[in-house]
XYZ file of C-alpha atoms in Angstrom:
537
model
C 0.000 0.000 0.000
C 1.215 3.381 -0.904
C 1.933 6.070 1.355
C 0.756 8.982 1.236
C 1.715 12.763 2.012
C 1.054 13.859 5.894
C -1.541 15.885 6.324
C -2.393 18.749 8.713
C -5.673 20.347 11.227
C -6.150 21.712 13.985
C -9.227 18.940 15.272
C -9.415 15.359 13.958
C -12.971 14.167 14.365
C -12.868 10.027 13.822
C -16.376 9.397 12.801
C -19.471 11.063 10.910
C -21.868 9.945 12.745
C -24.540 10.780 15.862
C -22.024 12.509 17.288
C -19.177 13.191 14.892
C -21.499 15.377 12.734
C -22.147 17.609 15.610
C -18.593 18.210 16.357
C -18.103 19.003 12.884
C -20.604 21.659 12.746
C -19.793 23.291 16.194
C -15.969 22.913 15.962
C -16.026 24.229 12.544
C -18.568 27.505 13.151
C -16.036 29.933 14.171
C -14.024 29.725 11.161
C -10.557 29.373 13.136
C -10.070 25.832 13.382
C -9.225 23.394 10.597
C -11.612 20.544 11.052
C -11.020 17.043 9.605
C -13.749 14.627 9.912
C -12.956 10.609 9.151
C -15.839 8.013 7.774
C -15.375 4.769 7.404
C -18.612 4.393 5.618
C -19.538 6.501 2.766
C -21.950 9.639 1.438
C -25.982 8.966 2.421
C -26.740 8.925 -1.661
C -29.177 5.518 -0.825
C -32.868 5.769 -0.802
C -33.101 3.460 1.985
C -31.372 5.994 4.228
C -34.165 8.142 3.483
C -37.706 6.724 3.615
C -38.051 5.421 7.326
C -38.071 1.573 7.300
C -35.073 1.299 5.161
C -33.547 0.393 8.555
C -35.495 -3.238 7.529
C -32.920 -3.029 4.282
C -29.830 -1.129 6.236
C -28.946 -3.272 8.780
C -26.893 -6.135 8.102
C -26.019 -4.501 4.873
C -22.595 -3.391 4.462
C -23.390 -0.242 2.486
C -24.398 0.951 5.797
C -23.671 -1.240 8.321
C -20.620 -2.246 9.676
C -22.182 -5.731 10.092
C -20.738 -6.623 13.575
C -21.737 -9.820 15.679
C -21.222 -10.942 19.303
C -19.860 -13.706 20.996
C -21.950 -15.674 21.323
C -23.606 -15.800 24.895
C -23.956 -17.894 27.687
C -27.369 -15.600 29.120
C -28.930 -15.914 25.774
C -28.423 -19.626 25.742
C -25.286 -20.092 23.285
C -27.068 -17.589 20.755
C -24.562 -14.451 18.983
C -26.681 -11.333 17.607
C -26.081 -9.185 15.068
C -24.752 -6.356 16.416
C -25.748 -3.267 13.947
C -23.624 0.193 13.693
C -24.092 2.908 11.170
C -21.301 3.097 8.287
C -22.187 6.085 6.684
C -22.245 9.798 7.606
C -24.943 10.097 9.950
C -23.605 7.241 11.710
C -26.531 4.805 13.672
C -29.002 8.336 13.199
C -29.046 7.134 9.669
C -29.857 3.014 9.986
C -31.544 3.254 14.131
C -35.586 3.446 14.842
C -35.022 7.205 15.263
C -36.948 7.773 18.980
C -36.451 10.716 20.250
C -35.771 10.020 23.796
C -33.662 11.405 26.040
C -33.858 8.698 29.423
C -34.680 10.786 33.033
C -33.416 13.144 34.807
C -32.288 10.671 37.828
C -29.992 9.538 35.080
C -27.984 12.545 34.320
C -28.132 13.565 38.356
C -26.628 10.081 38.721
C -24.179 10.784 36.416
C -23.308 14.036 38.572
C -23.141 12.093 42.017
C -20.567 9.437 40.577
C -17.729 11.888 40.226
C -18.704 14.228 37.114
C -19.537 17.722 37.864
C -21.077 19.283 35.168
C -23.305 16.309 34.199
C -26.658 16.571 36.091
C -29.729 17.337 34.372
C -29.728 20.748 34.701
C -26.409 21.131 32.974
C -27.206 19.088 30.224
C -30.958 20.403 29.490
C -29.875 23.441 27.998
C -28.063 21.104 25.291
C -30.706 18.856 24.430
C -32.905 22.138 23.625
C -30.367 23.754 21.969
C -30.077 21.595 18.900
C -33.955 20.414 18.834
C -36.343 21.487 16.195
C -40.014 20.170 17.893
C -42.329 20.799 15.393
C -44.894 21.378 18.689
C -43.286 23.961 19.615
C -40.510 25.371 22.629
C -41.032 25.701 26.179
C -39.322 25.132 29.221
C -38.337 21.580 28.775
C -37.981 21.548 24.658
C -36.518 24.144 21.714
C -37.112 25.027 18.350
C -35.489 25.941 15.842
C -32.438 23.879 15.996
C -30.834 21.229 13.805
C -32.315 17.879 15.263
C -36.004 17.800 13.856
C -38.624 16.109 16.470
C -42.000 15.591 14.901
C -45.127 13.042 15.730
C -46.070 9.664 13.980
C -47.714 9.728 11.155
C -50.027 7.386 11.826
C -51.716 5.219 14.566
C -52.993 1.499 14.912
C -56.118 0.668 16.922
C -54.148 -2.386 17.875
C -51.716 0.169 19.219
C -54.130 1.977 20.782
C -55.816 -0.616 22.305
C -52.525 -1.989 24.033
C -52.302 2.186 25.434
C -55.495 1.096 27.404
C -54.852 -1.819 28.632
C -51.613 -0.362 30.257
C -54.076 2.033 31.452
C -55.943 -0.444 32.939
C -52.996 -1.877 35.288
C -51.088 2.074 36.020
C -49.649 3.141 33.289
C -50.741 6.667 32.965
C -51.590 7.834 29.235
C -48.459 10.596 28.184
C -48.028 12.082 25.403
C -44.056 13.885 25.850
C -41.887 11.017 27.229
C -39.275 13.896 27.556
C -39.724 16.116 30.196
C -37.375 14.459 32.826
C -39.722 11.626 33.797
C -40.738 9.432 31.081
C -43.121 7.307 33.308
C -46.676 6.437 31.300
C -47.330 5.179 27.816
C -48.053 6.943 24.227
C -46.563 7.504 20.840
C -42.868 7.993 20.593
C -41.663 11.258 18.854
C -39.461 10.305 15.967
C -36.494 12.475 13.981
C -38.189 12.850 11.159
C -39.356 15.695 8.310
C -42.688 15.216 7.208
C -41.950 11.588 6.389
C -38.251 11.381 5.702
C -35.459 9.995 8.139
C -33.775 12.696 9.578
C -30.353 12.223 10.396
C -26.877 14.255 11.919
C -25.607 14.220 8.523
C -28.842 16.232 7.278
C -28.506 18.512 10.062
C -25.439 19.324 11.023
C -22.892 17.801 8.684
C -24.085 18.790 5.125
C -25.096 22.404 6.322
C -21.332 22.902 7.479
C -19.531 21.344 4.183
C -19.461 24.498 2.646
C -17.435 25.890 4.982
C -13.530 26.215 3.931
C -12.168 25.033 7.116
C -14.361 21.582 7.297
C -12.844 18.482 5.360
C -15.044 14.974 5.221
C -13.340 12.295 3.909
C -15.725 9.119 3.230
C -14.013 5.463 2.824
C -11.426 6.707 5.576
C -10.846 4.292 8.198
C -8.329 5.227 11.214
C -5.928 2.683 11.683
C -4.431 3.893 14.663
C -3.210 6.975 16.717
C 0.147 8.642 16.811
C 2.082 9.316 20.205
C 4.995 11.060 20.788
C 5.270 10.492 24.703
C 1.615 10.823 26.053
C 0.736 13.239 23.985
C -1.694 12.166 20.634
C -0.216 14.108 17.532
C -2.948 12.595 14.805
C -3.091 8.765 13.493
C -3.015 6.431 10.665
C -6.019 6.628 7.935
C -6.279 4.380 5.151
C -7.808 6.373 2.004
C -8.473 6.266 -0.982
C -6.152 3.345 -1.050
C -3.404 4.559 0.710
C -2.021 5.098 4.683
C -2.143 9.126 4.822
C -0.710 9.964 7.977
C -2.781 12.927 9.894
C -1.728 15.626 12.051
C -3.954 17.265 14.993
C -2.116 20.517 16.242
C -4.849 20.646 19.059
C -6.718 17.201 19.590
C -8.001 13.989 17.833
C -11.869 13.507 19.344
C -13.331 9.800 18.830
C -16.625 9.881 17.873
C -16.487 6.505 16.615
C -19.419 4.542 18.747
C -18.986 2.696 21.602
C -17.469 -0.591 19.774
C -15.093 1.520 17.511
C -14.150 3.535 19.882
C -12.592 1.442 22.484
C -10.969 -0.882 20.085
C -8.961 1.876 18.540
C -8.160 2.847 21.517
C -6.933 -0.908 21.775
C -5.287 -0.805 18.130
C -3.239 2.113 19.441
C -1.779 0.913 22.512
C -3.975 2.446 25.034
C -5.657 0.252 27.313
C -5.312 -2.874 29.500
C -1.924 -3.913 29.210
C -2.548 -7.850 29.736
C -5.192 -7.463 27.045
C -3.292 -5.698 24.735
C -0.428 -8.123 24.844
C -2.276 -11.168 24.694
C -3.615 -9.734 21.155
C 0.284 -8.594 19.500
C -0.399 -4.881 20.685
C 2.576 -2.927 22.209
C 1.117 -1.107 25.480
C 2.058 2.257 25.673
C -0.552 3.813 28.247
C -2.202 1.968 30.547
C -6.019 2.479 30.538
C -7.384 -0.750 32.087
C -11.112 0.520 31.506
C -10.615 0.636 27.834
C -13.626 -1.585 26.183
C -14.933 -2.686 29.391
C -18.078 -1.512 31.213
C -20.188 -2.315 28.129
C -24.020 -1.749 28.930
C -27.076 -2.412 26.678
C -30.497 -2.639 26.531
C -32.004 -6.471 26.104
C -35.047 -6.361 24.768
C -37.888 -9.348 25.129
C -39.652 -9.476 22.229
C -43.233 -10.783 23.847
C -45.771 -11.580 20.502
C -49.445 -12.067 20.524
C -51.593 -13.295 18.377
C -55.565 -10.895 18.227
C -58.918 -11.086 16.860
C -60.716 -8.279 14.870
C -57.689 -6.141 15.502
C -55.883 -4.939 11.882
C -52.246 -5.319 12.156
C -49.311 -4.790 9.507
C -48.839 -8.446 9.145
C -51.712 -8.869 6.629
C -51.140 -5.909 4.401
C -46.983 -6.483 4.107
C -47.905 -10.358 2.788
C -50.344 -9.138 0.105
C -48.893 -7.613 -3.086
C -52.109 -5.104 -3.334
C -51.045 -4.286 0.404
C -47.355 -3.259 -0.217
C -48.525 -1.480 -3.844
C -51.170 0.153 -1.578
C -47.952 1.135 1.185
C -46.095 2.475 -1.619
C -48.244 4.559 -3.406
C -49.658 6.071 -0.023
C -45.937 6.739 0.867
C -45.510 8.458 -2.429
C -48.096 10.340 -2.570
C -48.139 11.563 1.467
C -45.502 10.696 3.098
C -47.915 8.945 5.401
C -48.545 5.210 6.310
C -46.625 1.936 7.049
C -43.461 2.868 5.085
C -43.022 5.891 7.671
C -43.030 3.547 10.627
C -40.278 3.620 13.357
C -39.535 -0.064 13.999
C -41.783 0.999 17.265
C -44.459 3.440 17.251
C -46.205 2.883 20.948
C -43.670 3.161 24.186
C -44.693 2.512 27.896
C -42.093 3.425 30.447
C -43.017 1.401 33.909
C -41.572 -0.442 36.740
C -41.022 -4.305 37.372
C -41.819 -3.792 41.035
C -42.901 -1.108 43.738
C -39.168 -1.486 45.030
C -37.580 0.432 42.175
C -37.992 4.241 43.010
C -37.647 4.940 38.914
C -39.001 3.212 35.844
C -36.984 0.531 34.640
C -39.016 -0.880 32.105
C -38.985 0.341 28.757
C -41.603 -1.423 26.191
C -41.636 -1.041 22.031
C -44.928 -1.847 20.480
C -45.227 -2.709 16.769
C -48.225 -3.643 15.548
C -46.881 -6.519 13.377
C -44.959 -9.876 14.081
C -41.923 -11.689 12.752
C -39.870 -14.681 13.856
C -36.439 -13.140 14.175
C -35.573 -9.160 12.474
C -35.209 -9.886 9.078
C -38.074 -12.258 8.876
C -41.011 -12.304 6.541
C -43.833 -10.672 8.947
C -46.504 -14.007 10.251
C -49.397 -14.865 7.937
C -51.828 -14.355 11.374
C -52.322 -10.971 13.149
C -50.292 -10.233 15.698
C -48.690 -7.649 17.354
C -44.987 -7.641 19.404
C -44.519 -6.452 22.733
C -40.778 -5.386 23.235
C -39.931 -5.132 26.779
C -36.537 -4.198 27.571
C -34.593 -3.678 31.099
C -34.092 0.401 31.459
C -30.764 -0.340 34.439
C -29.252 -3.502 33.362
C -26.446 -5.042 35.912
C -24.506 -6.939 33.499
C -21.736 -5.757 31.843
C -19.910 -7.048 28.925
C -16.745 -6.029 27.161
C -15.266 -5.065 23.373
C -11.619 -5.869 23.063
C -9.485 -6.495 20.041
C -9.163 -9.708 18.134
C -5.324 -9.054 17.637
C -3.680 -6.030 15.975
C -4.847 -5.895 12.483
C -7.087 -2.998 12.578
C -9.371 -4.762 9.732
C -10.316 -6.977 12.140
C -14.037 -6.760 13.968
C -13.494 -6.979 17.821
C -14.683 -9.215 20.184
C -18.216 -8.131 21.481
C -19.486 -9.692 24.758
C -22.080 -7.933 26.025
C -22.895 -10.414 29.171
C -26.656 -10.268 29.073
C -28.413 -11.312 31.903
C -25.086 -12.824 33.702
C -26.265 -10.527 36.855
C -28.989 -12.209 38.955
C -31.213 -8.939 39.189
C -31.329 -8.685 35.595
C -32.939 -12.409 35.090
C -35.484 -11.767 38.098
C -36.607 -8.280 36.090
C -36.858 -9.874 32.532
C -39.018 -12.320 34.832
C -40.846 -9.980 35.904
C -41.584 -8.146 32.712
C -43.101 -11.061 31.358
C -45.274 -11.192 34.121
C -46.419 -7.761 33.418
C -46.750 -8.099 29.942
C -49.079 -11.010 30.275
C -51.353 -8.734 32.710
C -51.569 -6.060 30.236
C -52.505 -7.782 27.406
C -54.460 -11.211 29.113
C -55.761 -9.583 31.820
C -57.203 -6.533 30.647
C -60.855 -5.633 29.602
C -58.996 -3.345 26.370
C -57.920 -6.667 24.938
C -60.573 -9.394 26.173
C -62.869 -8.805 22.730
C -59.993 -9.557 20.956
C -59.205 -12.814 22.085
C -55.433 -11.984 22.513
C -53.081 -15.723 22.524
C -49.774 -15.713 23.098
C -47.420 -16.968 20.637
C -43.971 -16.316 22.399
C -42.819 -17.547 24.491
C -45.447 -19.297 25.128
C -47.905 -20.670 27.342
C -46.042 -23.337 28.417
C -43.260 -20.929 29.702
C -45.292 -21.328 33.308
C -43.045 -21.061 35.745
C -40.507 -18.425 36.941
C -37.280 -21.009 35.956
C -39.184 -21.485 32.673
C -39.271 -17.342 32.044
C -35.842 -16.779 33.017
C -34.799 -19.598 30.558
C -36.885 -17.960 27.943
C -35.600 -14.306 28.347
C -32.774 -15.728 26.862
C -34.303 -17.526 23.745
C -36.304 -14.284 22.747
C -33.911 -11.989 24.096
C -31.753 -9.474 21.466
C -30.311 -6.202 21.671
C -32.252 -2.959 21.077
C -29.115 -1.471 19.515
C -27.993 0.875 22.596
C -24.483 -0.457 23.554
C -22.923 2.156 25.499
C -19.938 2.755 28.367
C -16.734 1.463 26.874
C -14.804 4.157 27.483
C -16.365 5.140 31.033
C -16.478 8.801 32.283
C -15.248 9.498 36.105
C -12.430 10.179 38.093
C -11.780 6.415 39.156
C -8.737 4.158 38.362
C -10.961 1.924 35.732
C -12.704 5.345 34.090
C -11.336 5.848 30.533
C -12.255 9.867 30.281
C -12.577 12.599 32.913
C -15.786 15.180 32.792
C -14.701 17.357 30.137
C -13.767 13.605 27.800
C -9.975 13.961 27.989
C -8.725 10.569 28.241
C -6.761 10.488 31.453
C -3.218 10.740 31.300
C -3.087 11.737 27.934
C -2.644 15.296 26.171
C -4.929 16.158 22.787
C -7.086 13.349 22.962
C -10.847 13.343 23.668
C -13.479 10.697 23.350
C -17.220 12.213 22.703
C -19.895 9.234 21.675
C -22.024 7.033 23.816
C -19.218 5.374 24.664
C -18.314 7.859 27.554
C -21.944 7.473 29.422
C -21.029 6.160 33.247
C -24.094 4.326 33.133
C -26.932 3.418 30.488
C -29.504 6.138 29.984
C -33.516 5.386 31.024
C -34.547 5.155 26.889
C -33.243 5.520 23.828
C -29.844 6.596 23.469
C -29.359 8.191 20.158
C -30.486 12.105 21.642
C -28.425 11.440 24.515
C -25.059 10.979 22.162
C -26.384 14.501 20.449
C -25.965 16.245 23.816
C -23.009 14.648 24.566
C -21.584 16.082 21.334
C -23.258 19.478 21.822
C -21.773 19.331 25.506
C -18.556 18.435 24.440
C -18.044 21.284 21.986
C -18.486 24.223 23.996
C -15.632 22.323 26.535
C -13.308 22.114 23.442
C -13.874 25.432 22.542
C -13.329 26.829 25.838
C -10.043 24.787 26.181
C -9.044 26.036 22.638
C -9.227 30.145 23.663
C-alpha cells in the first residue's frame, strides 16, 4: 500500500456519525479551526437511508452497516446477535428506529453524584434544547429551531391503541411527551423525522457545514491507529483512498467513533489494559485498564401475541395489493406503514414497587416476525418489546489481535447478573397482565405466541428471556467517564493521562440512559463542543 503525504488540522474528528457530525458543525462555526472529519462508511446517496423503514434493508447490509456480531452468549443460551452500527455519515441516526428520547433526569443527576460535575440534568438540558427542532413547539423543557427535527407519527394502529389502554388499565398513565425528565406512562414515541423522511446528523449538522472552507469529510477513511509522541496524541493512521495518509492534529483527535469503535482503537493504538493488549500482539504504551470494558445495553424481550378483529401490519406487508397500496400512499403523502419507526407505541413502567424509577422500557409494533429480518406471520399479531431500562450486566469489546481490519470481540454479558434475570421475569409477568388480563384486549381474544404458554413457571421465564432476548441497539460505556482508576475519560472527555485526545460518543456514558440513546449521544456532542472550545481560547 502506498503512502501517502502527511496531512495537517487543527481537530481530527474520527467518525461522521450521531455525534461526529455535531462536532463538525460546532468545531467548525467559528471559522478558526481546521476541522477534519474521518468516515469509514460513505456519502448517504441511498434511498433506503431516506424513507423510514429502510432500517429493515440497512442493517446487516454493508453499504451501511458495519455488520458486527457478538460472541456468542452464555445468558442468551449459546445464541450471537447481530450487532448493527451505522457506516455512513450520519452514523446509527441514519440506519436506528429514530426515537427521540432522552432517558430521566435521575440519570444525568446520577451521572453528577458518581464523580462528574457538570453532568446533572440541569447542565445538560440546555443542550438537548439547543439543537432540537419540535415541530410542537418550545417551552421550558424543549426548543425550536435547531438542527435535530422532532415531529409526531404519522399514523396510529387501533391495535396500538388498544394496548395504550390496557396499560391504562394496570397504572400506566396515558403521556403524550416522554421527555420532560420523567418518562413514566405510555403513548406515541416522537421520531427524527421531516414530514416523512429519516432525519439524520448528517442532514442537520454535517451537510449544512460542508461548505465551509475550514471543514474536510473524507468518506471510505478508516483510522488505523493513533500517533504518540510520549503521552501526547499528535494525529493517526487513515487508510484512504487506497493509501495510509498519515494525519496531524495541532490541538486534539476527538473519537466519535461509537462505543465498539471507539474502544478498540483505543486498543489498536496501545492504550488500554496492558494484559489485554499483549495477549492480542499490541505494544502497550498507556495503561487504561477501563478501555472496552463496562459495556451496557439494553435487552429487549420481544413478547408476541396473536388478536382477533384487531388490523395489524402483518396482513397488508404479505399481500402484493397491500405493499402497492404502502407504496403509493408513501408516495403520494408521506404517510402510512413505510413511515413507521420499527416501534411506534412506548410505555415506560416499573417491574416492582421497590424500584424508586421506571426501569421498564416497552416497544410496540403492531406486526410480528420470527427473528428481524423475517417475513412478517401470515396471522395478526402484534410484538410487545420489553426491555430492562438499568441492566447489571456488563460485557466487554476488546481487540481480536492487531490488524485494525479486524471486527473486535463483542461480549455484552446479558443477563449474567442475577437482578437482571429476576426483572426480565418480571416483565413477562407484566406483559401477560396487560394484554391477558385486561378488559382493552378481552374482545380480541389476545393468545400468546412467544414464548409461550407453556413458559409457566418463573425457571421457565428466566430460561426464555434468553431464547427471545436481542439487543435494542444501545451499547454504550466502553470508554467510562469518572475520576476512578478503571474510568477511561474525565468530565470534560480527555482521556486520562493523555494530552490532545478526547473521546465524545455514547461510549463515555457512566451508566446506560432510562430510553433511547441516540439524543443522549447529540448532547453529549453538543456538551462536548463548547468544553473544546473553551479549552481552545
Amino acid at each position: 500500500m502506498q503512502t501517502g503525504a502527511e496531512q495537517s488540522f487543527d481537530y481530527v474528528v474520527v467518525g461522521a456519525g450521531s455525534a461526529g457530525a455535531v462536532l463538525a458543525n460546532r468545531l467548525s462555526a467559528n471559522g478558526r479551526h481546521r476541522v477534519l472529519v474521518l468516515e469509514a462508511g460513505g456519502k448517504d446517496d441511498w434511498i433506503w437511508f431516506h424513507i423510514p423503514v429502510g432500517y429493515l434493508y440497512a442493517m446487516g447490509n454493508p453499504r451501511a452497516d458495519w455488520c458486527f456480531k457478538t460472541e456468542a452468549e452464555p445468558g442468551l443460551n449459546g445464541r450471537a446477535l447481530n450487532y448493527p452500527r451505522g457506516k455512513v455519515i450520519g452514523g446509527c441516526s441514519a440506519i436506528n428506529g429514530m426515537i427521540y428520547m432522552r432517558g430521566q433526569s435521575s440519570d444525568y443527576d446520577h451521572w453528577r453524584q458518581l464523580g462528574n460535575p457538570g453532568w446533572g440534568w440541569d447542565d445538560v438540558l440546555p443542550y438537548f434544547k439547543r439543537s432540537e427542532d419540535r415541530v410542537r413547539g418550545a417551552d421550558d423543557l424543549h426548543g425550536q429551531g435547531g438542527e435535530w427535527r422532532v415531529e409526531d407519527m404519522r399514523l396510529t394502529w387501533k391495535v396500538l391503541d388498544t394496548f395504550r389502554e390496557a396499560a391504562a388499565e394496570h397504572g400506566i398513565p396515558k403521556v403524550d411527551d416522554f421527555n420532560r425528565g420523567t418518562n413514566e406512562g405510555c403513548g406515541y414515541f416522537e421520531v427524527n423525522q421531516k414530514r416523512g423522511v429519516r432525519w439524520t446528523t448528517a442532514k442537520g449538522f454535517l451537510k449544512p457545514a460542508l461548505t465551509r472552507p475550514n471543514l474536510t469529510l473524507w468518506t471510505h477513511a478508516q483510522a488505523l491507529r493513533l500517533t504518540l509522541a510520549g503521552k501526547r496524541v499528535t494525529g493517526l493512521v487513515v487508510r484512504h483512498e487506497g493509501r495510509e495518509v498519515a494525519v496531524t492534529a495541532h490541538r486534539e483527535v476527538i473519537l466519535s467513533a461509537g462505543a465498539v469503535n471507539s474502544p478498540h482503537l483505543l486498543q489498536l493504538s496501545g492504550i488500554g489494559d496492558p494484559a489485554v493488549l499483549k495477549d492480542n500482539g499490541v505494544q502497550p504504551l498507556h495503561a487504561l485498564p477501563g478501555v472496552g470494558e463496562n459495556l451496557q445495553d439494553h435487552l429487549q424481550l420481544r413478547l408476541i401475541y396473536k388478536v382477533k378483529g384487531l388490523k395489524t401490519l402483518n396482513a397488508t406487508a404479505n399481500s402484493l395489493i397491500g405493499k402497492a397500496g404502502m407504496a403509493a400512499q408513501y408516495l403520494l403523502t408521506k404517510r402510512g406503514p413505510m413511515t413507521m419507526a420499527p416501534s411506534q407505541l412506548g410505555a415506560v413502567t416499573r417491574s416492582g414497587p421497590e424500584f424508586d424509577m421506571p426501569n421498564l422500557e416497552y416497544h410496540v409494533q403492531p406486526l410480528s416476525r420470527e427473528t428481524f429480518g423475517d417475513p412478517l406471520h401470515p396471522f395478526a399479531a402484534f410484538t410487545a418489546s420489553v426491555c430492562n431500562l438499568r441492566p447489571e450486566s456488563r460485557g466487554h469489546v476488546r481487540l481480536k489481535g492487531p490488524d485494525p481490519l479486524a471486527a473486535p470481540a463483542i461480549r455484552p454479558n446479558y443477563l449474567s447478573a442475577e437482578r437482571d434475570r429476576q426483572v426480565a421475569v418480571e416483565a413477562i409477568k407484566l406483559t401477560r397482565r396487560i394484554v391477558l388480563q385486561s378488559k382493552a384486549f378481552a374482545p380480541h381474544a389476545p393468545e400468546e405466541y412467544k414464548p409461550g404458554p407453556q413458559v409457566a413457571t418463573e425457571a421457565d421465564m428466566a430460561k426464555a428471556a434468553g431464547d427471545i432476548g436481542t439487543t435494542i441497539f444501545h451499547p454504550v460505556s466502553t470508554c467510562r467517564m469518572g475520576d476512578d482508576p478503571n474510568a477511561v475519560v474525565d468530565a470534560r472527555l480527555k482521556v486520562h493521562g493523555l494530552e490532545g485526545l478526547r473521546v465524545v460518543d455514547a461510549s463515555i456514558m457512566p451508566t446506560i440512559t432510562s430510553g433511547n440513546t441516540n439524543a443522549p449521544t447529540i448532547m453529549i456532542a453538543e456538551k462536548a463542543s463548547d468544553m473544546i472550545l473553551e479549552d481552545a481560547a
